[in-house]
Amino acid sequence: MVKSYKYKIDSISEETIQQHIKRLNLNYAQGMVINECLRIGKFNSKTSRRYSNDWLLTCLLMQIRSPAMYKFMLKNEIFPLPCVQTIKRHLSLVKLDFGFDPAFFEMFKKKINLKTEQQKYGVLSFNEMSVRKSLKTDPKTLRYQVVVDFGNDDIASTKNEALADHALVFGFSSLCENYFQPIGCFAAKGATNGVTLAKLIVQAILLLEHVGAKLLK
């Protein structure tokens, strides 16, 4: 009986799966889980599994949100999840630098273009908080981390090599939808001075308006 059902699963085409998902009126997340379970069921070995990009991204977010929950679901085989080492390997490929990332704004522009004119409205917000001093080194770049860093922008305080004890974060808060999108993070020693803060605010406004976001003035 098991072999019979396995043969039926193997013979189901991708088009048939999508038709059943549409017929059952499932949302995107539910359809993705079912689709991934059926896809993974066709592999005989766990080491030969190939996950879709959307499912890998979902697994990354689950691991970040709750590592304990992710290990529980992986151990009990609730979902076809990649191992923790695979997740960590993908996370290590993510480039994390201070400043405004041009690559991020290119992706954010694609998201904004999908919104209606009303959904594009939001406000620029920023917050600064005290953090613990801790000197670390990046084994890939052999550079010090957690020092004063305002990105690659032409700001005088960028050249300061003192240990950072404050973190400054900029974000875009939507007025029509329930989401807050961080757009830049900076490391400072003490509270950021007014001149530097003014430069960063102007730069953030220009970058957001360039990608199509509409800020209330």
Tab-separated table of C-alpha atoms in Angstrom:
chain	number	residue	atom	x	y	z
A	1	MET	CA	0.000	0.000	0.000
A	2	VAL	CA	2.859	2.352	0.853
A	3	LYS	CA	4.530	1.623	-2.471
A	4	SER	CA	1.235	2.262	-4.242
A	5	TYR	CA	0.775	5.671	-2.643
A	6	LYS	CA	4.410	6.544	-3.273
A	7	TYR	CA	3.954	5.735	-6.941
A	8	LYS	CA	0.869	7.982	-7.088
A	9	ILE	CA	2.791	10.850	-5.489
A	10	ASP	CA	5.685	10.420	-7.908
A	11	SER	CA	3.317	10.485	-10.863
A	12	ILE	CA	1.551	13.724	-9.832
A	13	SER	CA	2.593	16.559	-12.096
A	14	GLU	CA	3.311	20.102	-10.924
A	15	GLU	CA	0.341	21.373	-12.897
A	16	THR	CA	-2.030	18.931	-11.191
A	17	ILE	CA	-0.792	19.985	-7.751
A	18	GLN	CA	-1.408	23.645	-8.552
A	19	GLN	CA	-4.905	22.846	-9.812
A	20	HIS	CA	-5.805	21.074	-6.550
A	21	ILE	CA	-4.383	23.929	-4.472
A	22	LYS	CA	-6.440	26.417	-6.446
A	23	ARG	CA	-9.553	24.233	-6.154
A	24	LEU	CA	-9.197	24.051	-2.361
A	25	ASN	CA	-8.874	27.861	-2.206
A	26	LEU	CA	-5.722	27.702	-0.082
A	27	ASN	CA	-3.667	30.794	0.646
A	28	TYR	CA	-0.101	31.140	-0.637
A	29	ALA	CA	1.605	29.841	2.534
A	30	GLN	CA	-0.606	26.742	2.775
A	31	GLY	CA	-0.156	25.966	-0.898
A	32	MET	CA	3.622	26.359	-0.581
A	33	VAL	CA	3.786	23.848	2.303
A	34	ILE	CA	1.690	21.250	0.453
A	35	ASN	CA	3.639	21.760	-2.750
A	36	GLU	CA	6.966	21.396	-0.929
A	37	CYS	CA	5.853	18.251	0.938
A	38	LEU	CA	4.868	16.572	-2.328
A	39	ARG	CA	8.066	17.662	-4.056
A	40	ILE	CA	10.317	16.413	-1.245
A	41	GLY	CA	8.377	13.122	-1.098
A	42	LYS	CA	9.757	12.242	-4.523
A	43	PHE	CA	13.359	12.095	-3.229
A	44	ASN	CA	14.595	8.808	-1.806
A	45	SER	CA	17.413	10.300	0.260
A	46	LYS	CA	17.466	13.343	2.548
A	47	THR	CA	20.833	14.389	1.144
A	48	SER	CA	19.436	14.576	-2.391
A	49	ARG	CA	16.597	16.971	-1.543
A	50	ARG	CA	16.339	20.237	-3.432
A	51	TYR	CA	14.233	22.958	-1.831
A	52	SER	CA	12.506	25.809	-3.617
A	53	ASN	CA	13.732	29.366	-3.053
A	54	ASP	CA	10.499	30.444	-1.346
A	55	TRP	CA	10.626	27.502	1.042
A	56	LEU	CA	14.290	28.136	1.892
A	57	LEU	CA	13.492	31.762	2.668
A	58	THR	CA	10.600	30.674	4.906
A	59	CYS	CA	12.909	28.263	6.742
A	60	LEU	CA	15.479	31.018	7.236
A	61	LEU	CA	12.829	33.254	8.801
A	62	MET	CA	11.596	30.439	11.080
A	63	GLN	CA	15.149	29.730	12.257
A	64	ILE	CA	15.739	33.423	12.986
A	65	ARG	CA	12.388	33.796	14.759
A	66	SER	CA	12.762	30.741	17.020
A	67	PRO	CA	15.719	28.324	16.763
A	68	ALA	CA	14.123	26.079	19.424
A	69	MET	CA	10.880	25.804	17.436
A	70	TYR	CA	12.831	25.050	14.256
A	71	LYS	CA	14.803	22.239	15.933
A	72	PHE	CA	11.577	20.794	17.368
A	73	MET	CA	9.874	20.675	13.947
A	74	LEU	CA	13.029	19.269	12.341
A	75	LYS	CA	13.464	16.550	14.984
A	76	ASN	CA	9.811	15.463	14.801
A	77	GLU	CA	9.730	15.757	10.975
A	78	ILE	CA	6.640	17.962	11.031
A	79	PHE	CA	7.730	19.664	7.811
A	80	PRO	CA	10.419	18.809	5.232
A	81	LEU	CA	13.005	21.208	6.648
A	82	PRO	CA	16.668	21.582	5.677
A	83	CYS	CA	19.120	20.866	8.486
A	84	VAL	CA	20.332	23.661	10.775
A	85	GLN	CA	23.806	23.563	9.183
A	86	THR	CA	22.256	24.304	5.772
A	87	ILE	CA	20.343	27.247	7.233
A	88	LYS	CA	23.473	28.637	8.901
A	89	ARG	CA	25.423	28.241	5.658
A	90	HIS	CA	22.837	30.303	3.778
A	91	LEU	CA	22.755	32.930	6.535
A	92	SER	CA	26.556	33.247	6.406
A	93	LEU	CA	26.247	34.293	2.746
A	94	VAL	CA	24.165	37.326	3.688
A	95	LYS	CA	26.264	40.478	3.575
A	96	LEU	CA	25.694	42.589	6.682
A	97	ASP	CA	27.270	46.037	6.619
A	98	PHE	CA	26.466	49.347	8.221
A	99	GLY	CA	25.056	52.163	6.118
A	100	PHE	CA	22.453	52.271	3.348
A	101	ASP	CA	22.721	49.209	1.099
A	102	PRO	CA	22.071	49.950	-2.619
A	103	ALA	CA	21.179	46.299	-3.270
A	104	PHE	CA	18.463	46.460	-0.610
A	105	PHE	CA	16.909	49.570	-2.146
A	106	GLU	CA	16.794	47.860	-5.542
A	107	MET	CA	14.747	45.054	-3.995
A	108	PHE	CA	12.623	47.494	-1.979
A	109	LYS	CA	11.857	49.367	-5.202
A	110	LYS	CA	10.359	46.201	-6.704
A	111	LYS	CA	8.161	45.788	-3.636
A	112	ILE	CA	7.024	49.421	-3.703
A	113	ASN	CA	6.144	49.195	-7.414
A	114	LEU	CA	3.626	46.463	-6.589
A	115	LYS	CA	1.746	48.765	-4.199
A	116	THR	CA	-1.137	51.087	-4.989
A	117	GLU	CA	-0.583	54.836	-4.761
A	118	GLN	CA	-2.224	54.897	-1.344
A	119	GLN	CA	-0.122	51.996	-0.030
A	120	LYS	CA	3.105	53.800	-0.965
A	121	TYR	CA	2.609	56.431	1.750
A	122	GLY	CA	4.593	56.163	4.954
A	123	VAL	CA	6.841	57.990	7.397
A	124	LEU	CA	10.580	57.927	7.947
A	125	SER	CA	11.442	57.006	11.514
A	126	PHE	CA	14.710	56.505	13.352
A	127	ASN	CA	15.789	55.457	16.800
A	128	GLU	CA	19.075	55.273	18.666
A	129	MET	CA	19.859	52.979	21.545
A	130	SER	CA	22.806	52.166	23.774
A	131	VAL	CA	24.600	48.869	23.108
A	132	ARG	CA	27.370	46.974	24.847
A	133	LYS	CA	30.936	47.523	23.648
A	134	SER	CA	32.437	44.375	22.141
A	135	LEU	CA	35.388	44.157	19.759
A	136	LYS	CA	35.105	41.352	17.207
A	137	THR	CA	36.815	40.425	13.955
A	138	ASP	CA	35.284	39.165	10.735
A	139	PRO	CA	37.177	35.986	9.691
A	140	LYS	CA	36.283	36.575	6.036
A	141	THR	CA	37.397	40.193	5.661
A	142	LEU	CA	39.869	40.270	8.603
A	143	ARG	CA	38.373	43.587	9.673
A	144	TYR	CA	37.271	44.765	13.081
A	145	GLN	CA	33.557	44.780	13.785
A	146	VAL	CA	31.439	46.864	16.170
A	147	VAL	CA	33.551	49.987	15.733
A	148	VAL	CA	32.101	53.358	14.753
A	149	ASP	CA	30.763	52.848	11.245
A	150	PHE	CA	28.460	55.026	9.149
A	151	GLY	CA	28.847	52.990	5.977
A	152	ASN	CA	30.659	54.071	2.824
A	153	ASP	CA	29.036	57.486	2.758
A	154	ASP	CA	31.028	60.718	2.841
A	155	ILE	CA	30.526	61.439	6.536
A	156	ALA	CA	33.373	62.690	8.709
A	157	SER	CA	32.688	60.331	11.595
A	158	THR	CA	33.143	57.316	9.293
A	159	LYS	CA	36.901	57.387	9.911
A	160	ASN	CA	36.501	57.062	13.685
A	161	GLU	CA	37.937	53.710	14.833
A	162	ALA	CA	36.638	53.856	18.407
A	163	LEU	CA	34.421	51.112	19.791
A	164	ALA	CA	30.753	51.804	19.142
A	165	ASP	CA	28.356	52.000	22.085
A	166	HIS	CA	25.235	53.251	20.248
A	167	ALA	CA	23.197	51.839	17.349
A	168	LEU	CA	21.176	54.114	15.071
A	169	VAL	CA	18.453	52.519	12.933
A	170	PHE	CA	16.366	54.125	10.167
A	171	GLY	CA	13.124	52.604	8.928
A	172	PHE	CA	10.096	53.141	6.720
A	173	SER	CA	6.748	52.733	8.484
A	174	SER	CA	3.745	52.209	6.191
A	175	LEU	CA	0.593	54.189	6.904
A	176	CYS	CA	-1.801	51.898	5.033
A	177	GLU	CA	-0.271	48.510	5.852
A	178	ASN	CA	0.946	46.956	9.054
A	179	TYR	CA	4.687	46.731	8.467
A	180	PHE	CA	7.910	48.493	9.415
A	181	GLN	CA	10.884	48.093	7.082
A	182	PRO	CA	14.401	48.876	8.404
A	183	ILE	CA	16.424	50.625	5.700
A	184	GLY	CA	19.775	51.333	7.363
A	185	CYS	CA	21.780	50.754	10.520
A	186	PHE	CA	24.766	52.709	11.857
A	187	ALA	CA	27.235	52.276	14.718
A	188	ALA	CA	28.229	55.364	16.717
A	189	LYS	CA	30.194	56.330	19.800
A	190	GLY	CA	27.815	58.243	21.996
A	191	ALA	CA	24.694	59.888	20.631
A	192	THR	CA	25.032	60.799	16.947
A	193	ASN	CA	25.759	64.509	16.570
A	194	GLY	CA	23.219	66.778	14.899
A	195	VAL	CA	25.178	67.433	11.699
A	196	THR	CA	25.726	63.728	10.984
A	197	LEU	CA	22.124	62.921	11.849
A	198	ALA	CA	20.840	65.630	9.503
A	199	LYS	CA	22.950	64.250	6.641
A	200	LEU	CA	21.640	60.742	7.225
A	201	ILE	CA	18.012	61.913	7.358
A	202	VAL	CA	18.346	63.776	4.062
A	203	GLN	CA	20.034	60.798	2.450
A	204	ALA	CA	17.329	58.428	3.714
A	205	ILE	CA	14.581	60.693	2.309
A	206	LEU	CA	16.265	60.855	-1.091
A	207	LEU	CA	16.752	57.084	-1.242
A	208	LEU	CA	13.141	56.338	-0.269
A	209	GLU	CA	11.702	58.811	-2.751
A	210	HIS	CA	13.966	57.419	-5.470
A	211	VAL	CA	12.481	53.919	-5.046
A	212	GLY	CA	8.932	55.299	-5.197
A	213	ALA	CA	7.964	55.581	-1.524
A	214	LYS	CA	5.922	58.658	-0.591
A	215	LEU	CA	6.839	60.343	2.680
A	216	LEU	CA	4.543	62.648	4.622
A	217	LYS	CA	6.163	66.055	5.042
